[in-house]
């Protein structure tokens, strides 16, 4: 096999495309196949920095880990980072190239990126046995089909067979599969080779009559029914959820080592980015991580995290409007722990000069750390390595704000004052020794008899999660059929399902 491929599309956003793509990658690499993930265009605030200093979607970095290959910009050539409801920063081959409105992007710029995106896919196919591509949203978004570079546009240009994933837990999956197929042009339908049901609960035999009817209506088989899997905790793609309030990050099922648990409250700021930073905390036995948006929800928290954001000034205003800023200030005055990461670190500083991101000019921060921030037009993209709290630590940086640290105790690239910490480093808590040392500091400041587990390995837990995804594909999908599609493409003679594209 050389240069085989498959596109995993979805009936909706969040249907499970990212995890199914990762699962197929992990299953293939366990079969000895050299495989790479690919997503031509990604809209996400949850991003990652590759070794060569390129910014890509975090989901593609996770899929690369599933494939046991180093992530590169080729795997996600276009990344859109929303800055609000109507505009996004466009990141091309890992570097920002400007801000653009949705109308401007879909009105012409997107189509100019088609050839570079296709070239990245072909380069990956030339160097791998298989490339598993992820679509975006739904391939049946007929208003966007003319300029599509991530779903049927790329599938048709590269002659990729397409498997459509649907989330049955939401209901309506049969209508979604049928409607998705029936809204595509005949040339696109020729590539729709089958369906995958995701997140099924219960007895699969009860589903089989519907799957048979779907086959009869569309002429296409269902290639697997994946059961609902709890506790995967795999990186989500979209940071623009309607509301994260009350959401609890999934953690390992293990009792705390010490007498107490630690409660972590993460402020669900607008345009929150890289909220997966707290997953490593949630992986610790006895650490409970929750997203909040009300000041009263900070009352019993042992640690408050102000996370990264694509809108530091907007997040500051939101914290003040909600009363969270005052609650954080009271905590700091009482010596209770607060951690700011990236945009959250900037918000904890004294002063911000921003003529780039918000164009708000001079804005006062919360004043908890002796830091002044100036926003630069060029984005910092880095993979720093260092030491803190007596432990080795590494992370990654994605920010326009340049911090001038004028005091406090050194903490990574930022500083610490009392029980308030701030850093630009994403991912630092994934360093096991550093995370344990940090949690011991938090527990001491919070007066909790919490003891970090001595053997929690975030990397090992992530590998276990990826293996579980591979197991889902191996045990519940028609892997022979998937291999045939990857090697030979969509079968000839798939029937047309009317009415087709309007």
mmCIF file of N, CA and C in Angstrom, residues 360-489:
data_model
loop_
_atom_site.group_PDB
_atom_site.id
_atom_site.type_symbol
_atom_site.label_atom_id
_atom_site.label_comp_id
_atom_site.label_asym_id
_atom_site.label_seq_id
_atom_site.Cartn_x
_atom_site.Cartn_y
_atom_site.Cartn_z
ATOM 1 N N UNK A 360 -7.840 47.910 21.345
ATOM 2 C CA UNK A 360 -8.431 48.709 22.428
ATOM 3 C C UNK A 360 -7.452 49.715 23.009
ATOM 4 N N UNK A 361 -6.179 49.632 22.630
ATOM 5 C CA UNK A 361 -5.185 50.544 23.184
ATOM 6 C C UNK A 361 -4.799 50.164 24.598
ATOM 7 N N UNK A 362 -4.737 51.158 25.498
ATOM 8 C CA UNK A 362 -4.291 50.932 26.875
ATOM 9 C C UNK A 362 -5.447 50.414 27.731
ATOM 10 N N UNK A 363 -5.198 49.314 28.409
ATOM 11 C CA UNK A 363 -6.206 48.681 29.264
ATOM 12 C C UNK A 363 -5.526 48.225 30.555
ATOM 13 N N UNK A 364 -6.155 48.468 31.682
ATOM 14 C CA UNK A 364 -5.627 47.990 32.959
ATOM 15 C C UNK A 364 -5.946 46.517 33.144
ATOM 16 N N UNK A 365 -4.941 45.756 33.594
ATOM 17 C CA UNK A 365 -5.167 44.372 33.973
ATOM 18 C C UNK A 365 -5.646 44.283 35.404
ATOM 19 N N UNK A 366 -5.675 43.077 35.947
ATOM 20 C CA UNK A 366 -6.153 42.887 37.314
ATOM 21 C C UNK A 366 -5.109 43.281 38.353
ATOM 22 N N UNK A 367 -3.856 43.467 37.935
ATOM 23 C CA UNK A 367 -2.834 43.992 38.831
ATOM 24 C C UNK A 367 -2.317 43.004 39.859
ATOM 25 N N UNK A 368 -2.472 41.734 39.611
ATOM 26 C CA UNK A 368 -2.006 40.732 40.581
ATOM 27 C C UNK A 368 -0.572 40.308 40.342
ATOM 28 N N UNK A 369 -0.056 40.573 39.148
ATOM 29 C CA UNK A 369 1.328 40.226 38.832
ATOM 30 C C UNK A 369 2.033 41.451 38.254
ATOM 31 N N UNK A 370 3.327 41.660 38.577
ATOM 32 C CA UNK A 370 4.066 42.829 38.095
ATOM 33 C C UNK A 370 4.503 42.645 36.637
ATOM 34 N N UNK A 371 3.523 42.682 35.750
ATOM 35 C CA UNK A 371 3.754 42.391 34.331
ATOM 36 C C UNK A 371 3.041 43.434 33.487
ATOM 37 N N UNK A 372 3.730 43.929 32.474
ATOM 38 C CA UNK A 372 3.128 44.825 31.485
ATOM 39 C C UNK A 372 3.213 44.141 30.130
ATOM 40 N N UNK A 373 2.113 44.171 29.398
ATOM 41 C CA UNK A 373 2.005 43.408 28.150
ATOM 42 C C UNK A 373 1.793 44.358 26.981
ATOM 43 N N UNK A 374 2.577 44.156 25.940
ATOM 44 C CA UNK A 374 2.396 44.890 24.674
ATOM 45 C C UNK A 374 2.152 43.867 23.571
ATOM 46 N N UNK A 375 1.087 44.083 22.816
ATOM 47 C CA UNK A 375 0.757 43.146 21.739
ATOM 48 C C UNK A 375 1.571 43.466 20.494
ATOM 49 N N UNK A 376 2.274 42.450 19.998
ATOM 50 C CA UNK A 376 3.077 42.587 18.781
ATOM 51 C C UNK A 376 2.309 41.996 17.602
ATOM 52 N N UNK A 377 2.591 42.508 16.410
ATOM 53 C CA UNK A 377 1.905 41.989 15.223
ATOM 54 C C UNK A 377 2.366 40.568 14.897
ATOM 55 N N UNK A 378 3.629 40.287 15.153
ATOM 56 C CA UNK A 378 4.142 38.951 14.882
ATOM 57 C C UNK A 378 3.812 38.032 16.049
ATOM 58 N N UNK A 379 3.310 36.854 15.737
ATOM 59 C CA UNK A 379 2.918 35.908 16.774
ATOM 60 C C UNK A 379 4.127 35.102 17.240
ATOM 61 N N UNK A 380 4.220 34.900 18.560
ATOM 62 C CA UNK A 380 5.231 34.013 19.120
ATOM 63 C C UNK A 380 4.733 32.582 19.038
ATOM 64 N N UNK A 381 5.504 31.738 18.352
ATOM 65 C CA UNK A 381 5.210 30.308 18.246
ATOM 66 C C UNK A 381 6.477 29.574 18.654
ATOM 67 N N UNK A 382 6.434 28.850 19.756
ATOM 68 C CA UNK A 382 7.668 28.251 20.279
ATOM 69 C C UNK A 382 7.361 26.985 21.062
ATOM 70 N N UNK A 383 8.412 26.174 21.247
ATOM 71 C CA UNK A 383 8.323 24.956 22.056
ATOM 72 C C UNK A 383 9.390 25.022 23.143
ATOM 73 N N UNK A 384 9.176 25.816 24.193
ATOM 74 C CA UNK A 384 10.206 26.010 25.220
ATOM 75 C C UNK A 384 10.383 24.793 26.122
ATOM 76 N N UNK A 385 11.579 24.686 26.661
ATOM 77 C CA UNK A 385 11.933 23.647 27.629
ATOM 78 C C UNK A 385 12.665 24.326 28.783
ATOM 79 N N UNK A 386 12.371 23.933 30.004
ATOM 80 C CA UNK A 386 13.040 24.573 31.132
ATOM 81 C C UNK A 386 12.885 23.777 32.407
ATOM 82 N N UNK A 387 12.986 24.499 33.522
ATOM 83 C CA UNK A 387 12.844 23.881 34.838
ATOM 84 C C UNK A 387 12.071 24.835 35.728
ATOM 85 N N UNK A 388 11.201 24.287 36.554
ATOM 86 C CA UNK A 388 10.459 25.098 37.530
ATOM 87 C C UNK A 388 10.075 24.208 38.699
ATOM 88 N N UNK A 389 10.050 24.786 39.873
ATOM 89 C CA UNK A 389 9.732 24.066 41.107
ATOM 90 C C UNK A 389 10.619 22.832 41.261
ATOM 91 N N UNK A 390 11.859 22.949 40.744
ATOM 92 C CA UNK A 390 12.823 21.872 40.874
ATOM 93 C C UNK A 390 12.599 20.699 39.943
ATOM 94 N N UNK A 391 11.737 20.874 38.937
ATOM 95 C CA UNK A 391 11.408 19.778 38.034
ATOM 96 C C UNK A 391 11.550 20.223 36.581
ATOM 97 N N UNK A 392 11.935 19.309 35.676
ATOM 98 C CA UNK A 392 11.970 19.652 34.250
ATOM 99 C C UNK A 392 10.558 19.842 33.721
ATOM 100 N N UNK A 393 10.428 20.756 32.775
ATOM 101 C CA UNK A 393 9.105 21.068 32.225
ATOM 102 C C UNK A 393 9.257 21.548 30.793
ATOM 103 N N UNK A 394 8.280 21.222 29.962
ATOM 104 C CA UNK A 394 8.248 21.741 28.604
ATOM 105 C C UNK A 394 6.829 22.142 28.257
ATOM 106 N N UNK A 395 6.685 22.964 27.239
ATOM 107 C CA UNK A 395 5.365 23.433 26.841
ATOM 108 C C UNK A 395 5.399 23.976 25.433
ATOM 109 N N UNK A 396 4.415 24.796 25.096
ATOM 110 C CA UNK A 396 4.399 25.471 23.799
ATOM 111 C C UNK A 396 3.729 26.826 23.951
ATOM 112 N N UNK A 397 4.175 27.777 23.126
ATOM 113 C CA UNK A 397 3.696 29.157 23.215
ATOM 114 C C UNK A 397 2.998 29.569 21.929
ATOM 115 N N UNK A 398 1.843 30.248 22.086
ATOM 116 C CA UNK A 398 1.063 30.775 20.961
ATOM 117 C C UNK A 398 0.465 32.098 21.421
ATOM 118 N N UNK A 399 1.120 33.218 21.125
ATOM 119 C CA UNK A 399 0.585 34.486 21.627
ATOM 120 C C UNK A 399 1.177 35.676 20.882
ATOM 121 N N UNK A 400 0.386 36.745 20.809
ATOM 122 C CA UNK A 400 0.848 38.029 20.274
ATOM 123 C C UNK A 400 1.368 38.936 21.385
ATOM 124 N N UNK A 401 0.897 38.722 22.600
ATOM 125 C CA UNK A 401 1.296 39.575 23.712
ATOM 126 C C UNK A 401 2.726 39.313 24.153
ATOM 127 N N UNK A 402 3.496 40.382 24.312
ATOM 128 C CA UNK A 402 4.876 40.281 24.788
ATOM 129 C C UNK A 402 4.900 40.789 26.228
ATOM 130 N N UNK A 403 5.322 39.936 27.152
ATOM 131 C CA UNK A 403 5.261 40.270 28.580
ATOM 132 C C UNK A 403 6.578 40.850 29.069
ATOM 133 N N UNK A 404 6.494 41.993 29.734
ATOM 134 C CA UNK A 404 7.639 42.600 30.415
ATOM 135 C C UNK A 404 7.445 42.333 31.909
ATOM 136 N N UNK A 405 8.157 41.315 32.411
ATOM 137 C CA UNK A 405 8.021 40.910 33.808
ATOM 138 C C UNK A 405 8.934 41.788 34.653
ATOM 139 N N UNK A 406 8.342 42.514 35.604
ATOM 140 C CA UNK A 406 9.086 43.523 36.361
ATOM 141 C C UNK A 406 9.271 43.178 37.833
ATOM 142 N N UNK A 407 9.043 41.944 38.191
ATOM 143 C CA UNK A 407 9.220 41.570 39.589
ATOM 144 C C UNK A 407 8.662 40.198 39.852
ATOM 145 N N UNK A 408 8.495 39.887 41.117
ATOM 146 C CA UNK A 408 7.986 38.589 41.510
ATOM 147 C C UNK A 408 9.058 37.521 41.432
ATOM 148 N N UNK A 409 8.663 36.334 41.722
ATOM 149 C CA UNK A 409 9.550 35.168 41.671
ATOM 150 C C UNK A 409 9.418 34.512 40.301
ATOM 151 N N UNK A 410 10.535 34.140 39.688
ATOM 152 C CA UNK A 410 10.502 33.552 38.345
ATOM 153 C C UNK A 410 9.653 32.283 38.337
ATOM 154 N N UNK A 411 8.813 32.156 37.294
ATOM 155 C CA UNK A 411 7.978 30.976 37.103
ATOM 156 C C UNK A 411 7.841 30.736 35.607
ATOM 157 N N UNK A 412 8.561 29.732 35.085
ATOM 158 C CA UNK A 412 8.623 29.507 33.640
ATOM 159 C C UNK A 412 9.021 30.820 32.964
ATOM 160 N N UNK A 413 8.230 31.295 31.962
ATOM 161 C CA UNK A 413 8.566 32.580 31.333
ATOM 162 C C UNK A 413 7.904 33.741 32.043
ATOM 163 N N UNK A 414 7.071 33.448 33.053
ATOM 164 C CA UNK A 414 6.321 34.489 33.743
ATOM 165 C C UNK A 414 6.825 34.705 35.152
ATOM 166 N N UNK A 415 5.899 34.785 36.090
ATOM 167 C CA UNK A 415 6.310 35.037 37.469
ATOM 168 C C UNK A 415 5.264 34.549 38.453
ATOM 169 N N UNK A 416 5.654 34.610 39.712
ATOM 170 C CA UNK A 416 4.779 34.228 40.814
ATOM 171 C C UNK A 416 4.867 35.292 41.893
ATOM 172 N N UNK A 417 3.715 35.657 42.438
ATOM 173 C CA UNK A 417 3.650 36.531 43.607
ATOM 174 C C UNK A 417 2.721 35.863 44.612
ATOM 175 N N UNK A 418 3.290 35.385 45.710
ATOM 176 C CA UNK A 418 2.481 34.671 46.692
ATOM 177 C C UNK A 418 1.902 33.408 46.084
ATOM 178 N N UNK A 419 0.584 33.316 46.087
ATOM 179 C CA UNK A 419 -0.078 32.129 45.528
ATOM 180 C C UNK A 419 -0.714 32.424 44.170
ATOM 181 N N UNK A 420 -0.197 33.443 43.492
ATOM 182 C CA UNK A 420 -0.656 33.761 42.132
ATOM 183 C C UNK A 420 0.484 33.467 41.162
ATOM 184 N N UNK A 421 0.209 32.611 40.165
ATOM 185 C CA UNK A 421 1.211 32.233 39.169
ATOM 186 C C UNK A 421 0.735 32.655 37.783
ATOM 187 N N UNK A 422 1.681 32.962 36.901
ATOM 188 C CA UNK A 422 1.322 33.284 35.524
ATOM 189 C C UNK A 422 2.400 32.860 34.547
ATOM 190 N N UNK A 423 1.995 32.318 33.407
ATOM 191 C CA UNK A 423 2.932 31.886 32.364
ATOM 192 C C UNK A 423 2.238 31.878 31.008
ATOM 193 N N UNK A 424 3.029 32.045 29.946
ATOM 194 C CA UNK A 424 2.504 31.887 28.593
ATOM 195 C C UNK A 424 2.508 30.429 28.146
ATOM 196 N N UNK A 425 3.170 29.554 28.897
ATOM 197 C CA UNK A 425 3.386 28.191 28.439
ATOM 198 C C UNK A 425 2.101 27.360 28.517
ATOM 199 N N UNK A 426 1.605 26.943 27.367
ATOM 200 C CA UNK A 426 0.572 25.912 27.321
ATOM 201 C C UNK A 426 1.231 24.552 27.514
ATOM 202 N N UNK A 427 0.466 23.589 28.019
ATOM 203 C CA UNK A 427 0.939 22.214 28.091
ATOM 204 C C UNK A 427 1.947 21.920 29.169
ATOM 205 N N UNK A 428 2.307 22.904 29.987
ATOM 206 C CA UNK A 428 3.351 22.660 30.999
ATOM 207 C C UNK A 428 2.903 21.631 32.031
ATOM 208 N N UNK A 429 1.600 21.580 32.300
ATOM 209 C CA UNK A 429 1.101 20.666 33.322
ATOM 210 C C UNK A 429 1.128 19.210 32.865
ATOM 211 N N UNK A 430 1.435 18.980 31.595
ATOM 212 C CA UNK A 430 1.591 17.607 31.117
ATOM 213 C C UNK A 430 2.926 17.011 31.555
ATOM 214 N N UNK A 431 3.852 17.836 32.044
ATOM 215 C CA UNK A 431 5.125 17.346 32.600
ATOM 216 C C UNK A 431 4.853 16.839 34.013
ATOM 217 N N UNK A 432 4.963 15.530 34.190
ATOM 218 C CA UNK A 432 4.431 14.889 35.395
ATOM 219 C C UNK A 432 5.052 15.395 36.693
ATOM 220 N N UNK A 433 6.385 15.460 36.753
ATOM 221 C CA UNK A 433 7.036 15.907 37.983
ATOM 222 C C UNK A 433 6.679 17.340 38.322
ATOM 223 N N UNK A 434 6.662 18.209 37.303
ATOM 224 C CA UNK A 434 6.298 19.609 37.520
ATOM 225 C C UNK A 434 4.854 19.725 37.990
ATOM 226 N N UNK A 435 3.958 18.964 37.377
ATOM 227 C CA UNK A 435 2.545 19.031 37.775
ATOM 228 C C UNK A 435 2.377 18.624 39.235
ATOM 229 N N UNK A 436 3.051 17.567 39.636
ATOM 230 C CA UNK A 436 2.940 17.120 41.039
ATOM 231 C C UNK A 436 3.489 18.184 41.995
ATOM 232 N N UNK A 437 4.627 18.787 41.633
ATOM 233 C CA UNK A 437 5.208 19.831 42.481
ATOM 234 C C UNK A 437 4.264 21.029 42.577
ATOM 235 N N UNK A 438 3.660 21.397 41.455
ATOM 236 C CA UNK A 438 2.725 22.525 41.455
ATOM 237 C C UNK A 438 1.503 22.219 42.323
ATOM 238 N N UNK A 439 0.967 21.015 42.215
ATOM 239 C CA UNK A 439 -0.205 20.661 43.011
ATOM 240 C C UNK A 439 0.115 20.617 44.499
ATOM 241 N N UNK A 440 1.331 20.231 44.841
ATOM 242 C CA UNK A 440 1.718 20.279 46.266
ATOM 243 C C UNK A 440 1.729 21.714 46.768
ATOM 244 N N UNK A 441 2.204 22.642 45.940
ATOM 245 C CA UNK A 441 2.185 24.067 46.305
ATOM 246 C C UNK A 441 0.741 24.557 46.474
ATOM 247 N N UNK A 442 -0.114 24.176 45.540
ATOM 248 C CA UNK A 442 -1.523 24.584 45.605
ATOM 249 C C UNK A 442 -2.172 24.033 46.872
ATOM 250 N N UNK A 443 -1.940 22.753 47.145
ATOM 251 C CA UNK A 443 -2.548 22.133 48.326
ATOM 252 C C UNK A 443 -2.093 22.819 49.611
ATOM 253 N N UNK A 444 -0.812 23.170 49.674
ATOM 254 C CA UNK A 444 -0.287 23.839 50.869
ATOM 255 C C UNK A 444 -0.941 25.202 51.046
ATOM 256 N N UNK A 445 -1.043 25.962 49.942
ATOM 257 C CA UNK A 445 -1.646 27.293 50.022
ATOM 258 C C UNK A 445 -3.131 27.217 50.327
ATOM 259 N N UNK A 446 -3.792 26.160 49.842
ATOM 260 C CA UNK A 446 -5.231 26.018 50.067
ATOM 261 C C UNK A 446 -5.549 25.350 51.397
ATOM 262 N N UNK A 447 -4.523 24.852 52.086
ATOM 263 C CA UNK A 447 -4.747 24.185 53.361
ATOM 264 C C UNK A 447 -5.418 22.838 53.223
ATOM 265 N N UNK A 448 -5.133 22.134 52.123
ATOM 266 C CA UNK A 448 -5.745 20.831 51.873
ATOM 267 C C UNK A 448 -4.734 19.712 52.085
ATOM 268 N N UNK A 449 -5.201 18.626 52.666
ATOM 269 C CA UNK A 449 -4.352 17.446 52.862
ATOM 270 C C UNK A 449 -4.407 16.587 51.597
ATOM 271 N N UNK A 450 -4.061 17.224 50.495
ATOM 272 C CA UNK A 450 -4.056 16.542 49.198
ATOM 273 C C UNK A 450 -2.643 16.086 48.881
ATOM 274 N N UNK A 451 -2.521 14.861 48.375
ATOM 275 C CA UNK A 451 -1.225 14.308 47.995
ATOM 276 C C UNK A 451 -1.317 13.838 46.545
ATOM 277 N N UNK A 452 -0.481 14.373 45.631
ATOM 278 C CA UNK A 452 -0.516 13.890 44.249
ATOM 279 C C UNK A 452 -0.108 12.422 44.188
ATOM 280 N N UNK A 453 -0.757 11.686 43.319
ATOM 281 C CA UNK A 453 -0.366 10.290 43.116
ATOM 282 C C UNK A 453 1.063 10.246 42.586
ATOM 283 N N UNK A 454 1.895 9.339 43.091
ATOM 284 C CA UNK A 454 3.314 9.347 42.716
ATOM 285 C C UNK A 454 3.595 8.801 41.331
ATOM 286 N N UNK A 455 2.609 8.137 40.702
ATOM 287 C CA UNK A 455 2.903 7.417 39.474
ATOM 288 C C UNK A 455 1.995 7.799 38.300
ATOM 289 N N UNK A 456 1.252 8.892 38.405
ATOM 290 C CA UNK A 456 0.398 9.298 37.291
ATOM 291 C C UNK A 456 1.256 9.797 36.135
ATOM 292 N N UNK A 457 1.104 9.170 34.985
ATOM 293 C CA UNK A 457 1.813 9.592 33.776
ATOM 294 C C UNK A 457 0.787 10.067 32.763
ATOM 295 N N UNK A 458 0.768 11.376 32.493
ATOM 296 C CA UNK A 458 -0.207 11.895 31.550
ATOM 297 C C UNK A 458 0.031 11.308 30.161
ATOM 298 N N UNK A 459 1.297 11.166 29.773
ATOM 299 C CA UNK A 459 1.603 10.592 28.466
ATOM 300 C C UNK A 459 1.096 9.168 28.335
ATOM 301 N N UNK A 460 1.264 8.379 29.389
ATOM 302 C CA UNK A 460 0.785 6.995 29.351
ATOM 303 C C UNK A 460 -0.734 6.944 29.301
ATOM 304 N N UNK A 461 -1.395 7.833 30.041
ATOM 305 C CA UNK A 461 -2.853 7.881 30.004
ATOM 306 C C UNK A 461 -3.354 8.255 28.618
ATOM 307 N N UNK A 462 -2.680 9.207 27.968
ATOM 308 C CA UNK A 462 -3.069 9.588 26.611
ATOM 309 C C UNK A 462 -2.889 8.423 25.642
ATOM 310 N N UNK A 463 -1.795 7.671 25.803
ATOM 311 C CA UNK A 463 -1.595 6.506 24.947
ATOM 312 C C UNK A 463 -2.696 5.464 25.172
ATOM 313 N N UNK A 464 -3.096 5.270 26.415
ATOM 314 C CA UNK A 464 -4.185 4.341 26.704
ATOM 315 C C UNK A 464 -5.478 4.790 26.029
ATOM 316 N N UNK A 465 -5.747 6.100 26.061
ATOM 317 C CA UNK A 465 -6.951 6.627 25.426
ATOM 318 C C UNK A 465 -6.914 6.402 23.915
ATOM 319 N N UNK A 466 -5.764 6.635 23.309
ATOM 320 C CA UNK A 466 -5.637 6.434 21.864
ATOM 321 C C UNK A 466 -5.761 4.957 21.505
ATOM 322 N N UNK A 467 -5.226 4.096 22.356
ATOM 323 C CA UNK A 467 -5.406 2.661 22.123
ATOM 324 C C UNK A 467 -6.876 2.262 22.230
ATOM 325 N N UNK A 468 -7.601 2.898 23.140
ATOM 326 C CA UNK A 468 -9.038 2.619 23.239
ATOM 327 C C UNK A 468 -9.759 3.017 21.963
ATOM 328 N N UNK A 469 -9.349 4.118 21.355
ATOM 329 C CA UNK A 469 -9.948 4.516 20.075
ATOM 330 C C UNK A 469 -9.630 3.490 18.996
ATOM 331 N N UNK A 470 -8.375 3.033 18.966
ATOM 332 C CA UNK A 470 -8.020 1.994 18.021
ATOM 333 C C UNK A 470 -8.821 0.726 18.240
ATOM 334 N N UNK A 471 -9.052 0.383 19.519
ATOM 335 C CA UNK A 471 -9.850 -0.803 19.841
ATOM 336 C C UNK A 471 -11.282 -0.654 19.341
ATOM 337 N N UNK A 472 -11.854 0.552 19.476
ATOM 338 C CA UNK A 472 -13.224 0.773 19.000
ATOM 339 C C UNK A 472 -13.337 0.464 17.515
ATOM 340 N N UNK A 473 -12.351 0.919 16.737
ATOM 341 C CA UNK A 473 -12.376 0.652 15.297
ATOM 342 C C UNK A 473 -12.172 -0.843 15.036
ATOM 343 N N UNK A 474 -11.181 -1.426 15.689
ATOM 344 C CA UNK A 474 -10.858 -2.830 15.434
ATOM 345 C C UNK A 474 -11.999 -3.759 15.807
ATOM 346 N N UNK A 475 -12.703 -3.449 16.896
ATOM 347 C CA UNK A 475 -13.723 -4.352 17.417
ATOM 348 C C UNK A 475 -15.126 -4.086 16.890
ATOM 349 N N UNK A 476 -15.384 -2.861 16.406
ATOM 350 C CA UNK A 476 -16.770 -2.507 16.072
ATOM 351 C C UNK A 476 -16.955 -1.960 14.652
ATOM 352 N N UNK A 477 -15.880 -1.872 13.880
ATOM 353 C CA UNK A 477 -15.997 -1.431 12.487
ATOM 354 C C UNK A 477 -15.608 -2.575 11.566
ATOM 355 N N UNK A 478 -16.076 -2.498 10.325
ATOM 356 C CA UNK A 478 -15.709 -3.484 9.305
ATOM 357 C C UNK A 478 -14.335 -3.087 8.768
ATOM 358 N N UNK A 479 -13.296 -3.588 9.430
ATOM 359 C CA UNK A 479 -11.938 -3.160 9.092
ATOM 360 C C UNK A 479 -11.502 -3.656 7.715
ATOM 361 N N UNK A 480 -12.008 -4.810 7.285
ATOM 362 C CA UNK A 480 -11.685 -5.277 5.934
ATOM 363 C C UNK A 480 -12.218 -4.305 4.895
ATOM 364 N N UNK A 481 -13.448 -3.828 5.123
ATOM 365 C CA UNK A 481 -14.035 -2.870 4.181
ATOM 366 C C UNK A 481 -13.274 -1.544 4.210
ATOM 367 N N UNK A 482 -12.872 -1.112 5.397
ATOM 368 C CA UNK A 482 -12.103 0.136 5.485
ATOM 369 C C UNK A 482 -10.780 0.008 4.736
ATOM 370 N N UNK A 483 -10.095 -1.114 4.882
ATOM 371 C CA UNK A 483 -8.830 -1.320 4.177
ATOM 372 C C UNK A 483 -9.034 -1.300 2.662
ATOM 373 N N UNK A 484 -10.109 -1.941 2.184
ATOM 374 C CA UNK A 484 -10.383 -1.926 0.746
ATOM 375 C C UNK A 484 -10.592 -0.509 0.239
ATOM 376 N N UNK A 485 -11.322 0.285 1.012
ATOM 377 C CA UNK A 485 -11.556 1.677 0.608
ATOM 378 C C UNK A 485 -10.244 2.448 0.561
ATOM 379 N N UNK A 486 -9.414 2.290 1.593
ATOM 380 C CA UNK A 486 -8.143 3.016 1.661
ATOM 381 C C UNK A 486 -7.241 2.635 0.489
ATOM 382 N N UNK A 487 -7.221 1.349 0.140
ATOM 383 C CA UNK A 487 -6.320 0.863 -0.906
ATOM 384 C C UNK A 487 -6.866 1.100 -2.315
ATOM 385 N N UNK A 488 -8.187 0.923 -2.497
ATOM 386 C CA UNK A 488 -8.747 0.882 -3.852
ATOM 387 C C UNK A 488 -9.728 2.004 -4.165
ATOM 388 N N UNK A 489 -10.122 2.785 -3.155
ATOM 389 C CA UNK A 489 -11.066 3.861 -3.394
ATOM 390 C C UNK A 489 -12.502 3.379 -3.307
#
